[in-house]
XYZ file of N, CA and C in Angstrom:
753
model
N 0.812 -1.218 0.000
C 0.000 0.000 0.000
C 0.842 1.263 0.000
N 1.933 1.222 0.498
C 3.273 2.090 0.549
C 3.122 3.059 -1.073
N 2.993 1.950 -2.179
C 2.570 2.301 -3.463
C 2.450 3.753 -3.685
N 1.089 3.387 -3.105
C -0.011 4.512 -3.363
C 0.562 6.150 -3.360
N 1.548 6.383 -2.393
C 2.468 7.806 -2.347
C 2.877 7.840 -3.735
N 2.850 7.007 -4.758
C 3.863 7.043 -5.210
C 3.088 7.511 -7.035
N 1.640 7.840 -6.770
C 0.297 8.715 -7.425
C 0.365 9.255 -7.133
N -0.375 10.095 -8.129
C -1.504 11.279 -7.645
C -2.938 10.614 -8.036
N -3.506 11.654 -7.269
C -5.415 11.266 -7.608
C -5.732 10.649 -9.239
N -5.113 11.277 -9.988
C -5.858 11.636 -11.267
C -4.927 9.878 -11.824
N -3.918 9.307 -11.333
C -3.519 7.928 -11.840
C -3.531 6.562 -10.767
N -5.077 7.341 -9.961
C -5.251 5.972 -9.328
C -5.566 4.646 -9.965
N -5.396 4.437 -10.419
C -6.391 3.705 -11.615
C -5.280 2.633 -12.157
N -3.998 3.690 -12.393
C -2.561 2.735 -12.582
C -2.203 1.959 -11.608
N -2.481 2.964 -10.364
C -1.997 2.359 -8.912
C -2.521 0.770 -8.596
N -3.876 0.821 -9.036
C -4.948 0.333 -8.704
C -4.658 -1.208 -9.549
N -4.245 -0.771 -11.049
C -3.709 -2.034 -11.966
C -2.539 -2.683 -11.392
N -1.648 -2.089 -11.142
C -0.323 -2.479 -10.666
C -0.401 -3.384 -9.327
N -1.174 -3.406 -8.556
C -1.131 -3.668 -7.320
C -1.794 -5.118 -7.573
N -2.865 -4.988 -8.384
C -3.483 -6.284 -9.124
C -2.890 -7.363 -9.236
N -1.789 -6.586 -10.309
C -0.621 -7.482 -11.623
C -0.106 -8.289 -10.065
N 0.704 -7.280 -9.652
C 1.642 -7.811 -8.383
C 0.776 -8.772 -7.502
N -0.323 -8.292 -6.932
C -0.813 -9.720 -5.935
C -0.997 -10.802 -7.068
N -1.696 -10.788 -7.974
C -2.241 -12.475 -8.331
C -0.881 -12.722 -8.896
N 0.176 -11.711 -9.225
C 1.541 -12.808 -9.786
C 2.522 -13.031 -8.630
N 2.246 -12.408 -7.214
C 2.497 -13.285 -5.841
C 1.580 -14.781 -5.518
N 0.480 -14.496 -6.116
C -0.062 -15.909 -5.727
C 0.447 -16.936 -6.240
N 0.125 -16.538 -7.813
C 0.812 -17.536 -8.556
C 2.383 -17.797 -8.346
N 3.386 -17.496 -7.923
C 4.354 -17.532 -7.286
C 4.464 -18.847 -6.319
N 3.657 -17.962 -5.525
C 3.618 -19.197 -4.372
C 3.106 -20.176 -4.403
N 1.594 -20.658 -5.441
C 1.863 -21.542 -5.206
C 2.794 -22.499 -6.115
N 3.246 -21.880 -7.494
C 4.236 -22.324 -8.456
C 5.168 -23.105 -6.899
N 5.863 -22.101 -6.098
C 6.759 -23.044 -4.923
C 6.502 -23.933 -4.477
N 4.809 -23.512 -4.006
C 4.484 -24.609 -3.588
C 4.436 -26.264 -4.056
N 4.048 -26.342 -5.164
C 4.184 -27.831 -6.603
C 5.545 -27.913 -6.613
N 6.567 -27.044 -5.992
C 7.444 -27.626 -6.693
C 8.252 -28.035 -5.544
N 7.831 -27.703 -4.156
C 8.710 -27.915 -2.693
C 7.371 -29.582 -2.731
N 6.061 -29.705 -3.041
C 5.468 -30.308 -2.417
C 5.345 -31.857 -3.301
N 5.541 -32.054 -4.984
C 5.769 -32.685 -5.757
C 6.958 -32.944 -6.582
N 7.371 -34.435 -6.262
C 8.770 -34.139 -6.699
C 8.841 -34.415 -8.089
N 7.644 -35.247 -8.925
C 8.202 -35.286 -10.448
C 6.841 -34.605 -10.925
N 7.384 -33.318 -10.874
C 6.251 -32.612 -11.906
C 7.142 -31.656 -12.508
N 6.643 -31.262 -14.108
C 6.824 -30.674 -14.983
C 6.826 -28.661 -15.256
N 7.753 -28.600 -16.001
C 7.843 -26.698 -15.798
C 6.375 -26.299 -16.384
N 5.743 -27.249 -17.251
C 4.229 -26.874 -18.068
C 3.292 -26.566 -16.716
N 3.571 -28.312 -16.647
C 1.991 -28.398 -15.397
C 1.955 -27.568 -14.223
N 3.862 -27.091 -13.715
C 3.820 -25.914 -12.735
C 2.678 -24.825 -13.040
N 3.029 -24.277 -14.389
C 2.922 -23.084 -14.878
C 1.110 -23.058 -14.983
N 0.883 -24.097 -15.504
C -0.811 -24.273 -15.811
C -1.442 -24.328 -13.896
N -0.781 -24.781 -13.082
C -1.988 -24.912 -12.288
C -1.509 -23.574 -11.377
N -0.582 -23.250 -10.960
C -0.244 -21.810 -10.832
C -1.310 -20.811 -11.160
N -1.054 -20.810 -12.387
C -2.211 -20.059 -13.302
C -3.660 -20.147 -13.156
N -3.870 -21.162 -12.900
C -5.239 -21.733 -12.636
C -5.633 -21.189 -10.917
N -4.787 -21.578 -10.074
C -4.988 -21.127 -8.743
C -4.966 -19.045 -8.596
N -4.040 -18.176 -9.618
C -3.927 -16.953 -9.723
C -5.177 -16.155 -10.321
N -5.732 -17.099 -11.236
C -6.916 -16.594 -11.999
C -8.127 -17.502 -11.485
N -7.967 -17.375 -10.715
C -9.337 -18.691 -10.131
C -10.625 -17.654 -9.724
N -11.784 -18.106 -9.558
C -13.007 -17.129 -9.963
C -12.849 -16.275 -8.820
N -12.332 -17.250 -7.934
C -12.344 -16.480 -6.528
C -11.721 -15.152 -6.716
N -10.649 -15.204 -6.951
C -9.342 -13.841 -7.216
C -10.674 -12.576 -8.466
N -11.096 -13.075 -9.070
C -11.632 -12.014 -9.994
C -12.932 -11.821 -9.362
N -13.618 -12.221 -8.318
C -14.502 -11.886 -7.370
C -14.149 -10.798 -6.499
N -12.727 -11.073 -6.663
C -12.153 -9.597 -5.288
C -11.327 -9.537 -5.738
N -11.501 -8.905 -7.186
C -10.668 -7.813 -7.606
C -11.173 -6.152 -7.227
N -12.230 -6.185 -6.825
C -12.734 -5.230 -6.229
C -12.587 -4.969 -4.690
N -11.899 -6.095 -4.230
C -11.907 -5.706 -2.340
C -10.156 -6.651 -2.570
N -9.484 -5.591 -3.004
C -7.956 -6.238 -3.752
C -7.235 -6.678 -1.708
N -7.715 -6.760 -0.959
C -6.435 -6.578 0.012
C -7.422 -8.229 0.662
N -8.469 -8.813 0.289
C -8.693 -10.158 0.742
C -7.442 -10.685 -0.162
N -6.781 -10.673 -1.325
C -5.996 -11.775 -1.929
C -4.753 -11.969 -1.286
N -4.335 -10.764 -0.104
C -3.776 -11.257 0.928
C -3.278 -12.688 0.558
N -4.617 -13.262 1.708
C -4.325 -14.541 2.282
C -4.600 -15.433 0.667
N -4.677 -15.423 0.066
C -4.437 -16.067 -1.227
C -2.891 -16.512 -1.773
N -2.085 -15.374 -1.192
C -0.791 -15.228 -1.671
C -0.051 -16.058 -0.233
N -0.466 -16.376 0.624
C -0.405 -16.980 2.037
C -0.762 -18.399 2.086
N -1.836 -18.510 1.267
C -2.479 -20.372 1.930
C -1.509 -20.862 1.122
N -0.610 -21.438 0.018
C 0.270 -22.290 -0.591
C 1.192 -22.424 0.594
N 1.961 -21.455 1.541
C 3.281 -21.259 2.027
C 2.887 -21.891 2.991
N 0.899 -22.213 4.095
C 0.929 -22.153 5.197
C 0.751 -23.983 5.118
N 0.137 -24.456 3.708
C -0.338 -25.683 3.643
C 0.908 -26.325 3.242
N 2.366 -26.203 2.822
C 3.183 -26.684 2.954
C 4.093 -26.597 4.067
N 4.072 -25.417 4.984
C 4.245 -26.087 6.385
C 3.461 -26.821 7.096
N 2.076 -26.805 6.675
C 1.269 -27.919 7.096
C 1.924 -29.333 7.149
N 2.511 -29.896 5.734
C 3.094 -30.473 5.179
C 3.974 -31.015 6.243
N 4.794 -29.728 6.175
C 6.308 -30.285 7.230
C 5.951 -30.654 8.638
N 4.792 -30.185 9.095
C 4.735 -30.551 10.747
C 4.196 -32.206 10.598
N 3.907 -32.533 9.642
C 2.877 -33.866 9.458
C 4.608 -34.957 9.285
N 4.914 -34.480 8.371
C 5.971 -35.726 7.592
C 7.485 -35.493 8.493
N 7.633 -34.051 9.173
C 8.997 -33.773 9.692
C 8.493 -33.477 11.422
N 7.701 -33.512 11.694
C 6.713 -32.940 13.259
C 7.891 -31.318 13.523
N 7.453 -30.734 12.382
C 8.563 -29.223 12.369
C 7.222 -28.270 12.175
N 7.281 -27.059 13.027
C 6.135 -26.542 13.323
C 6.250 -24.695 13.734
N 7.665 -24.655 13.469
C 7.859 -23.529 13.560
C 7.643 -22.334 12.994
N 7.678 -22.593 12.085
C 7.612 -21.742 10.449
C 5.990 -21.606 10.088
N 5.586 -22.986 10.790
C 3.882 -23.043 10.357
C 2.900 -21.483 11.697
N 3.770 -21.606 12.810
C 2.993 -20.781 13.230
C 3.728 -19.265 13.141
N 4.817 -18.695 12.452
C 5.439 -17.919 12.102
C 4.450 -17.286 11.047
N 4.499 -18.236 10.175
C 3.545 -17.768 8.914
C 1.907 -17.537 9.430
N 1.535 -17.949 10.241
C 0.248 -18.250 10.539
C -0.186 -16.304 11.178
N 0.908 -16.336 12.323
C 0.820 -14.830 12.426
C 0.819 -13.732 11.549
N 1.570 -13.905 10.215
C 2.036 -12.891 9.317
C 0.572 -12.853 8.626
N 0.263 -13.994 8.576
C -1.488 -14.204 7.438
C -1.852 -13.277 8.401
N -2.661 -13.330 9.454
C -3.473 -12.719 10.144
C -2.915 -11.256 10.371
N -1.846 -11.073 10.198
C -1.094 -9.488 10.654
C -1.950 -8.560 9.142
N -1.557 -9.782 8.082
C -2.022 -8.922 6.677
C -3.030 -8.908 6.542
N -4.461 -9.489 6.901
C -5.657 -9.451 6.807
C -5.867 -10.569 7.753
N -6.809 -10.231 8.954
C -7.132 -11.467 9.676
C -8.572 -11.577 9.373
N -9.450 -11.380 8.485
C -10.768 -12.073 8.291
C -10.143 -12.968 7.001
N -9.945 -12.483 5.934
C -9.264 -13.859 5.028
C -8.218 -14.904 5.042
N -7.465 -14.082 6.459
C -6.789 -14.924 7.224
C -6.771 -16.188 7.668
N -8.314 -16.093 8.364
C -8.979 -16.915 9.160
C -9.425 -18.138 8.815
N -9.956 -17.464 7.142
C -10.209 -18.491 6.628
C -8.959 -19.319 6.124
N -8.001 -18.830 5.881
C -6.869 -19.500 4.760
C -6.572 -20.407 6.254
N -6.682 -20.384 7.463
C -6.297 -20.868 8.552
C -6.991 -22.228 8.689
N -8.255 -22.119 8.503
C -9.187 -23.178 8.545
C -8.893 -23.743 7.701
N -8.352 -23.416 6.127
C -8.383 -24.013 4.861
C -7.175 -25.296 5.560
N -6.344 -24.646 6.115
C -5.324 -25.210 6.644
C -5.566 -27.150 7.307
N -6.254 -27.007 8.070
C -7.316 -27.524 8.544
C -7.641 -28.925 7.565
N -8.371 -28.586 6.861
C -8.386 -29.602 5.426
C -7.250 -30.157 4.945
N -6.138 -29.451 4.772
C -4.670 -30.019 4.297
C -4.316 -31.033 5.228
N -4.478 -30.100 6.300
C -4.071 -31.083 7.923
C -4.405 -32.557 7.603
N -5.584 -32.321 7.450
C -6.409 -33.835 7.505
C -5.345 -34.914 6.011
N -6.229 -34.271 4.898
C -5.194 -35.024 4.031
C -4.377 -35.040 4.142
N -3.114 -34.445 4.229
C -1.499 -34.856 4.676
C -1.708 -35.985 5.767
N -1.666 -36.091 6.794
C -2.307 -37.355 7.792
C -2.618 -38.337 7.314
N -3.683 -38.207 5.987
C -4.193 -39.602 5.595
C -3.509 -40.580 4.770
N -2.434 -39.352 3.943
C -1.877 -39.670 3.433
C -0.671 -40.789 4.115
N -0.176 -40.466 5.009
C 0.729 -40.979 5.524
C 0.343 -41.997 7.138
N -0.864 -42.019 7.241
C -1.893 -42.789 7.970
C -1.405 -42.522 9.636
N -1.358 -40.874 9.468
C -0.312 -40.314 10.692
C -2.118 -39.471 11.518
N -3.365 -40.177 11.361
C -4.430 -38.702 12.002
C -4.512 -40.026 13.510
N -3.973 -38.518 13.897
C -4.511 -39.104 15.751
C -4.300 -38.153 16.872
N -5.024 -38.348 18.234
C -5.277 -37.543 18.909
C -3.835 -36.647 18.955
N -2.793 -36.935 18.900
C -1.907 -36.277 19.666
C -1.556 -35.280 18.157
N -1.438 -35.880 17.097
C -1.048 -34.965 15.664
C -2.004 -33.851 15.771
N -3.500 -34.359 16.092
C -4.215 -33.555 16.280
C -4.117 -32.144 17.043
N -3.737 -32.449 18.211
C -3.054 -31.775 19.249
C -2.386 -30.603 18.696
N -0.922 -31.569 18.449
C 0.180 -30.577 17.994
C 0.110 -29.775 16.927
N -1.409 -29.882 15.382
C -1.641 -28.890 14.761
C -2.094 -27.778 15.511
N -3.237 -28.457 15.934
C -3.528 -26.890 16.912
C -3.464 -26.313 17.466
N -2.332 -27.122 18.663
C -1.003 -26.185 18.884
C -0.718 -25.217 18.509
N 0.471 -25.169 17.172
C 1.242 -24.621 16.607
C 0.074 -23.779 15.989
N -0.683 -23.732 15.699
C -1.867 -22.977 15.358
C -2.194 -21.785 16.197
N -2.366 -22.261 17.507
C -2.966 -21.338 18.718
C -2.035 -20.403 18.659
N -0.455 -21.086 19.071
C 0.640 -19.976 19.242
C 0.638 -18.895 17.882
N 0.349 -19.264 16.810
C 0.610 -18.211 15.729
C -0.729 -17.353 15.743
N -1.919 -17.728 16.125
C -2.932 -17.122 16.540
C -2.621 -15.888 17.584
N -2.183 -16.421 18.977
C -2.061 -15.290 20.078
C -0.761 -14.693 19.273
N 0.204 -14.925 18.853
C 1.521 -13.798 18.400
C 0.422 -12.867 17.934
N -0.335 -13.393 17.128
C -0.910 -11.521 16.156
C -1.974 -10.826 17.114
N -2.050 -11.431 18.475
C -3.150 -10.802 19.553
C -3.069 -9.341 19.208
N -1.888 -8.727 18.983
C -1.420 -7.234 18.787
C -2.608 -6.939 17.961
N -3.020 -7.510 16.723
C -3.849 -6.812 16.134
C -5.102 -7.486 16.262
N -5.597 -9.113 16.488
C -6.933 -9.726 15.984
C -7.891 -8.993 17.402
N -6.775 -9.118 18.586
C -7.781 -8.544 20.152
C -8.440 -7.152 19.809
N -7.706 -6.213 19.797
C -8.355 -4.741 19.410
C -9.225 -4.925 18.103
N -8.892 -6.025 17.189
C -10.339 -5.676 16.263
C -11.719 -6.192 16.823
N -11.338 -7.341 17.341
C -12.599 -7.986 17.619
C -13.393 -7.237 18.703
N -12.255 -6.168 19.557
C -12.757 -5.594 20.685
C -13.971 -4.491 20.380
N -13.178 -3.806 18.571
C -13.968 -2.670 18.297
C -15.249 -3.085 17.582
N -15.084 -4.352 16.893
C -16.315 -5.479 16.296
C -17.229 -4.977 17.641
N -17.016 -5.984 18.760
C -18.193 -5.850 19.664
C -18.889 -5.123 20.048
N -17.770 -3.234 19.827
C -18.244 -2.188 20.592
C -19.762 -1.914 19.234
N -19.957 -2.477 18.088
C -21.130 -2.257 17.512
C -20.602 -2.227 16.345
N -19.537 -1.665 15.323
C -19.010 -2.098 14.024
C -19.410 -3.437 13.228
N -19.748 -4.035 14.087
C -19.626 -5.751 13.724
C -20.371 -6.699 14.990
N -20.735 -7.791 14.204
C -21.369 -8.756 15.528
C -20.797 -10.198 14.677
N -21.302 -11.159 15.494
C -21.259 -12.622 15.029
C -22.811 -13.086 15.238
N -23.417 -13.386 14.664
C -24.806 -14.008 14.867
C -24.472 -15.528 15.939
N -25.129 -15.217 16.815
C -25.087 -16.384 17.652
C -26.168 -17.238 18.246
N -27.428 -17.258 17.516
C -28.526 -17.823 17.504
C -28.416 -19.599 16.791
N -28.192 -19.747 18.216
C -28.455 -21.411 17.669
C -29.214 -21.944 16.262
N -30.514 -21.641 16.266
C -31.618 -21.935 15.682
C -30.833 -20.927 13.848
N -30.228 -19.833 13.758
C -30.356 -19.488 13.084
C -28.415 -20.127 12.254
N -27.562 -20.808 13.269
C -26.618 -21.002 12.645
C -26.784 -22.555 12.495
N -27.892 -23.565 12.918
C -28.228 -24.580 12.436
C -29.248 -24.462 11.160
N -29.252 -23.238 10.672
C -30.404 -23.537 9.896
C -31.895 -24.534 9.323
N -32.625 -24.250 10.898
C -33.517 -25.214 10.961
C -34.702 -24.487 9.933
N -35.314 -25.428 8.845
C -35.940 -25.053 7.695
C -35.361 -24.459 6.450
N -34.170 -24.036 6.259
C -33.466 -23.439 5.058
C -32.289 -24.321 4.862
N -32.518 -25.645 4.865
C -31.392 -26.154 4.271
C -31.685 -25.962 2.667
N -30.164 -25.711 2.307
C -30.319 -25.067 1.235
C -30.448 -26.109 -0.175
N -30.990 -25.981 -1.121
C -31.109 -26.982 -2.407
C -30.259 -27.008 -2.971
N -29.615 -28.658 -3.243
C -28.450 -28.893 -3.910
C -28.486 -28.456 -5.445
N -30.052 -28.218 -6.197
C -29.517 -27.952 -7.304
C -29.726 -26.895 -7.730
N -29.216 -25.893 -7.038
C -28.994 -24.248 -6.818
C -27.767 -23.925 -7.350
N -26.932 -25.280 -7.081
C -25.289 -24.951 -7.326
C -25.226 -24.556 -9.454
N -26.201 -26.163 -9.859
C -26.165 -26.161 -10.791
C -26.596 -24.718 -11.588
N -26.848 -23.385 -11.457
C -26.641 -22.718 -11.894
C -25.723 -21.782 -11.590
N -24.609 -21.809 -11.088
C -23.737 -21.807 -10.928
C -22.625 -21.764 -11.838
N -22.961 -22.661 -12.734
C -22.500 -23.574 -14.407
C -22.678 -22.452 -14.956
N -23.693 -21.888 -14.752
C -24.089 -21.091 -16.099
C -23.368 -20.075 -16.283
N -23.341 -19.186 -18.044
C -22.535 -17.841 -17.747
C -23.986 -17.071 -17.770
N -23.343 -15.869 -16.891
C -24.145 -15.464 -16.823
C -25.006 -15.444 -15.483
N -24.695 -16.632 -14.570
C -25.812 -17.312 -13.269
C -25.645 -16.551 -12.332
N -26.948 -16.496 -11.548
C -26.649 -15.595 -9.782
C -25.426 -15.851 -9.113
N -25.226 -14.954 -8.827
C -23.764 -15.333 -7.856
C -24.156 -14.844 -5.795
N -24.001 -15.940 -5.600
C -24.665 -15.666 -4.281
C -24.193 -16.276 -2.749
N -24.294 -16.731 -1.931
C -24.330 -17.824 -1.178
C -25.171 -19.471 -1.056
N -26.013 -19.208 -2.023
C -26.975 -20.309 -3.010
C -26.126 -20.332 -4.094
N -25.728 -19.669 -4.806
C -25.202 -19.768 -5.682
C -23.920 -19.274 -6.124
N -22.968 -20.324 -5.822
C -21.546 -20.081 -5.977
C -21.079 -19.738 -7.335
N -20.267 -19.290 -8.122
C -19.745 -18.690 -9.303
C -18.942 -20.417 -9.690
N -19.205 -21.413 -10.477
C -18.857 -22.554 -10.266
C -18.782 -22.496 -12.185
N -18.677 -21.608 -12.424
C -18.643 -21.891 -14.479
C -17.094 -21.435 -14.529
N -16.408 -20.551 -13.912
C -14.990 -20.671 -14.301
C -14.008 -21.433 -14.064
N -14.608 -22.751 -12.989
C -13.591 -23.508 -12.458
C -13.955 -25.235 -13.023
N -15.180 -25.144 -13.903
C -16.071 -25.998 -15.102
C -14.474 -27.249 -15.333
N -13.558 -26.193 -16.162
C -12.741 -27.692 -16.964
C -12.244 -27.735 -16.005
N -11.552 -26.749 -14.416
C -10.600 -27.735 -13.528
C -11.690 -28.859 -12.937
N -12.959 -28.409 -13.120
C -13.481 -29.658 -11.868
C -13.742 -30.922 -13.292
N -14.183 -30.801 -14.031
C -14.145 -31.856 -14.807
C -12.509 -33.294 -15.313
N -11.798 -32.077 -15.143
C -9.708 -32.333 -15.093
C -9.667 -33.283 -13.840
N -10.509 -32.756 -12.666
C -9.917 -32.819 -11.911
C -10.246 -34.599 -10.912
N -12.168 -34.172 -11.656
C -12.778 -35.945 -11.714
C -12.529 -36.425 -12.510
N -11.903 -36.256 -13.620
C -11.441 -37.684 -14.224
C -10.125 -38.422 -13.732
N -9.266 -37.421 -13.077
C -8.482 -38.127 -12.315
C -8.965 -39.263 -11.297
N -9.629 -38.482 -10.839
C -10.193 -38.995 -9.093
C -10.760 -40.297 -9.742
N -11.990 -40.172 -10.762
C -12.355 -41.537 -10.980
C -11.821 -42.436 -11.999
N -10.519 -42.098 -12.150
C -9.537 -43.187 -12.852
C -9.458 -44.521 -12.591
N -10.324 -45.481 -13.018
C -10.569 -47.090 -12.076
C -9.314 -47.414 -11.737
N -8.423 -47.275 -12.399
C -7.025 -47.824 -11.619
C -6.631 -47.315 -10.249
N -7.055 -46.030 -9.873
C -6.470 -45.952 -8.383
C -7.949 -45.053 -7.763
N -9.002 -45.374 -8.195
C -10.142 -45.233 -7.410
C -10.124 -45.669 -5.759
N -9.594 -46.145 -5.570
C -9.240 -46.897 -4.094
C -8.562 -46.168 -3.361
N -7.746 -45.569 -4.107
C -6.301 -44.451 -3.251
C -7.031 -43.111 -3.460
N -8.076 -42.654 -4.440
C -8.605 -41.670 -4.294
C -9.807 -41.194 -3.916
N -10.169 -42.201 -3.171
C -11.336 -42.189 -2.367
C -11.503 -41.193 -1.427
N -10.747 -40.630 -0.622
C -10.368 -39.969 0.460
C -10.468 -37.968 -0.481
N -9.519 -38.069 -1.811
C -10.069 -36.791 -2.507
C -11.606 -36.809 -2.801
N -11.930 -37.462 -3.277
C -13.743 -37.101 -3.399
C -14.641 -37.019 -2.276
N -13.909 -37.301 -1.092
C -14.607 -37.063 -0.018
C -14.407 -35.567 0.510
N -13.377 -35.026 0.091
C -12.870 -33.840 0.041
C -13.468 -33.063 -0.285
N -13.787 -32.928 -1.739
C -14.749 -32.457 -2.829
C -15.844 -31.860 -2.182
N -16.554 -33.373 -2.210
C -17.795 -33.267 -1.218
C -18.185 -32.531 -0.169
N -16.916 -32.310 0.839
C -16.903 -31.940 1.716
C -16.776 -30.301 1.313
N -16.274 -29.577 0.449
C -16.480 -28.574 -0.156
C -17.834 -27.709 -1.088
N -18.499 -28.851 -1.753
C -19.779 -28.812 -1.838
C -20.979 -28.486 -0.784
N -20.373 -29.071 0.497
C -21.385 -28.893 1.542
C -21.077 -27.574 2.165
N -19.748 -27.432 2.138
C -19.540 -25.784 2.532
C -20.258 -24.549 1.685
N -20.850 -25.004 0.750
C -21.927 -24.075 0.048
C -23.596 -24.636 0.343
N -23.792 -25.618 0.953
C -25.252 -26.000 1.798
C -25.419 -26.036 2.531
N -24.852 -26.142 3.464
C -25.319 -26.631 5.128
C -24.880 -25.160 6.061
N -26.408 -24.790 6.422
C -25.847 -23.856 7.303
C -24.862 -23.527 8.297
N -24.118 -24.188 8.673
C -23.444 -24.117 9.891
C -22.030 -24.451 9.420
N -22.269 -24.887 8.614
C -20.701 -24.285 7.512
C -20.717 -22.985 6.880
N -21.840 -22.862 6.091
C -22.052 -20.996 5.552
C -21.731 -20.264 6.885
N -22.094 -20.955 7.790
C -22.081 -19.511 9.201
C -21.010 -19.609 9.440
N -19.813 -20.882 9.530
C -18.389 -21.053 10.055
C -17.658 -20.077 8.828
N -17.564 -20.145 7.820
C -17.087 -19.862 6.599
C -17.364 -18.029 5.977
N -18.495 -17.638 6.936
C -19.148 -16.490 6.933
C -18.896 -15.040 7.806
């Protein structure tokens, strides 16, 4: 943001492009590192394509208008490969180092890239048939501590949230969503160009060939067995757009 001195009024607009270019070609960056610290025989193409794919993903052109959520965009590759290392090396330092810096740069998209974390957790574990109480533990551990380091800033926001800026809805009845579970085939327009874009309706037509790319892998009969555990994943992402009490966690 330092940038910005570096206009006047009348070429915000450059400011405004530039800052763009630079975050989504930090994302793509990171996670380019990421494929390439986290997979050991992959290709300079397939780097470059899913990079690309994660930099231009619908999400990023959803908030190109609120440019300082891609933050934590440029953050979740770095935090899910120390995820990585605390699982396969029980090394955990770096994971809650980084964990503070996410939240220092934005702690509401933070929060989430934190939780996203969460999900990796699990798969890395399964992968290596390492999920149990105590791994459990020691993620959220190393979690908590990178949590309280950024107290400096998440305490005073949440403090000024309460003073009336902000609330959390805390109505049982209304974060179980009793009567509005939401209709699964709401998503399906979604597909469309052109479709509502909503909390019913997720923006799901620009990410069309990765999810189609991405099940034909998964249901490859030859290792359907080993990829059982990704489509449960999936799924489990699908429901984060139905079930109230994920919209409210996620919200």
């Amino acid at each position: 943001s330092l940038l910005l001195l570096m206009f006047n009024k009348d070429n915000f607009q450059i400011y405004f492009t530039l800052m763009m270019i630079l975050k989504v070609g930090l994302a793509a960056a990171s996670m380019a590192w990421f494929l390439r610290k986290r997979i050991s025989k992959i290709r300079n193409y397939q780097v470059v394509i899913l990079a690309c794919g994660y930099a231009l993903s619908g999400w990023m052109f959803y908030n190109f208008q609120n440019q300082m959520w891609i933050d934590a965009m440029i953050m979740y590759p770095l935090l899910c490969y120390e995820v990585t290392r605390l699982v396969r090396e029980e090394k955990g330092a770096r994971l809650a180092v980084l964990t503070t810096v996410t939240l220092a740069v934005n702690w509401y998209a933070g929060i989430m890239a934190i939780i996203g974390t969460g999900i990796w957790w699990i798969y890395e574990s399964s992968r290596i048939g390492k999920i149990s109480w105590r791994s459990l533990v020691k993620y959220a551990a190393v979690v908590a501590i990178g949590g309280m380091a950024a107290g400096f800033l998440i305490i005073p926001t949440m403090a000024g949230l309460m003073m009336g800026r902000g609330g959390i809805d805390s109505n049982l009845k209304s974060i179980l969503g009793f009567g509005r579970l939401y209709n699964p085939l709401n998503l399906l327009e979604g597909f469309l160009i052109g479709g509502r874009i909503d909390n019913n309706h997720p923006d799901l037509y620009v990410g069309l060939l990765t999810g189609l790319l991405v099940s034909w892998i998964l249901l490859d009969k030859k290792k359907y067995k080993e990829r059982r555990f990704e489509l449960g994943l999936i799924v489990i992402v699908f429901l984060i757009h139905l079930l109230p009490p994920l919209i409210w966690l996620f919200g």
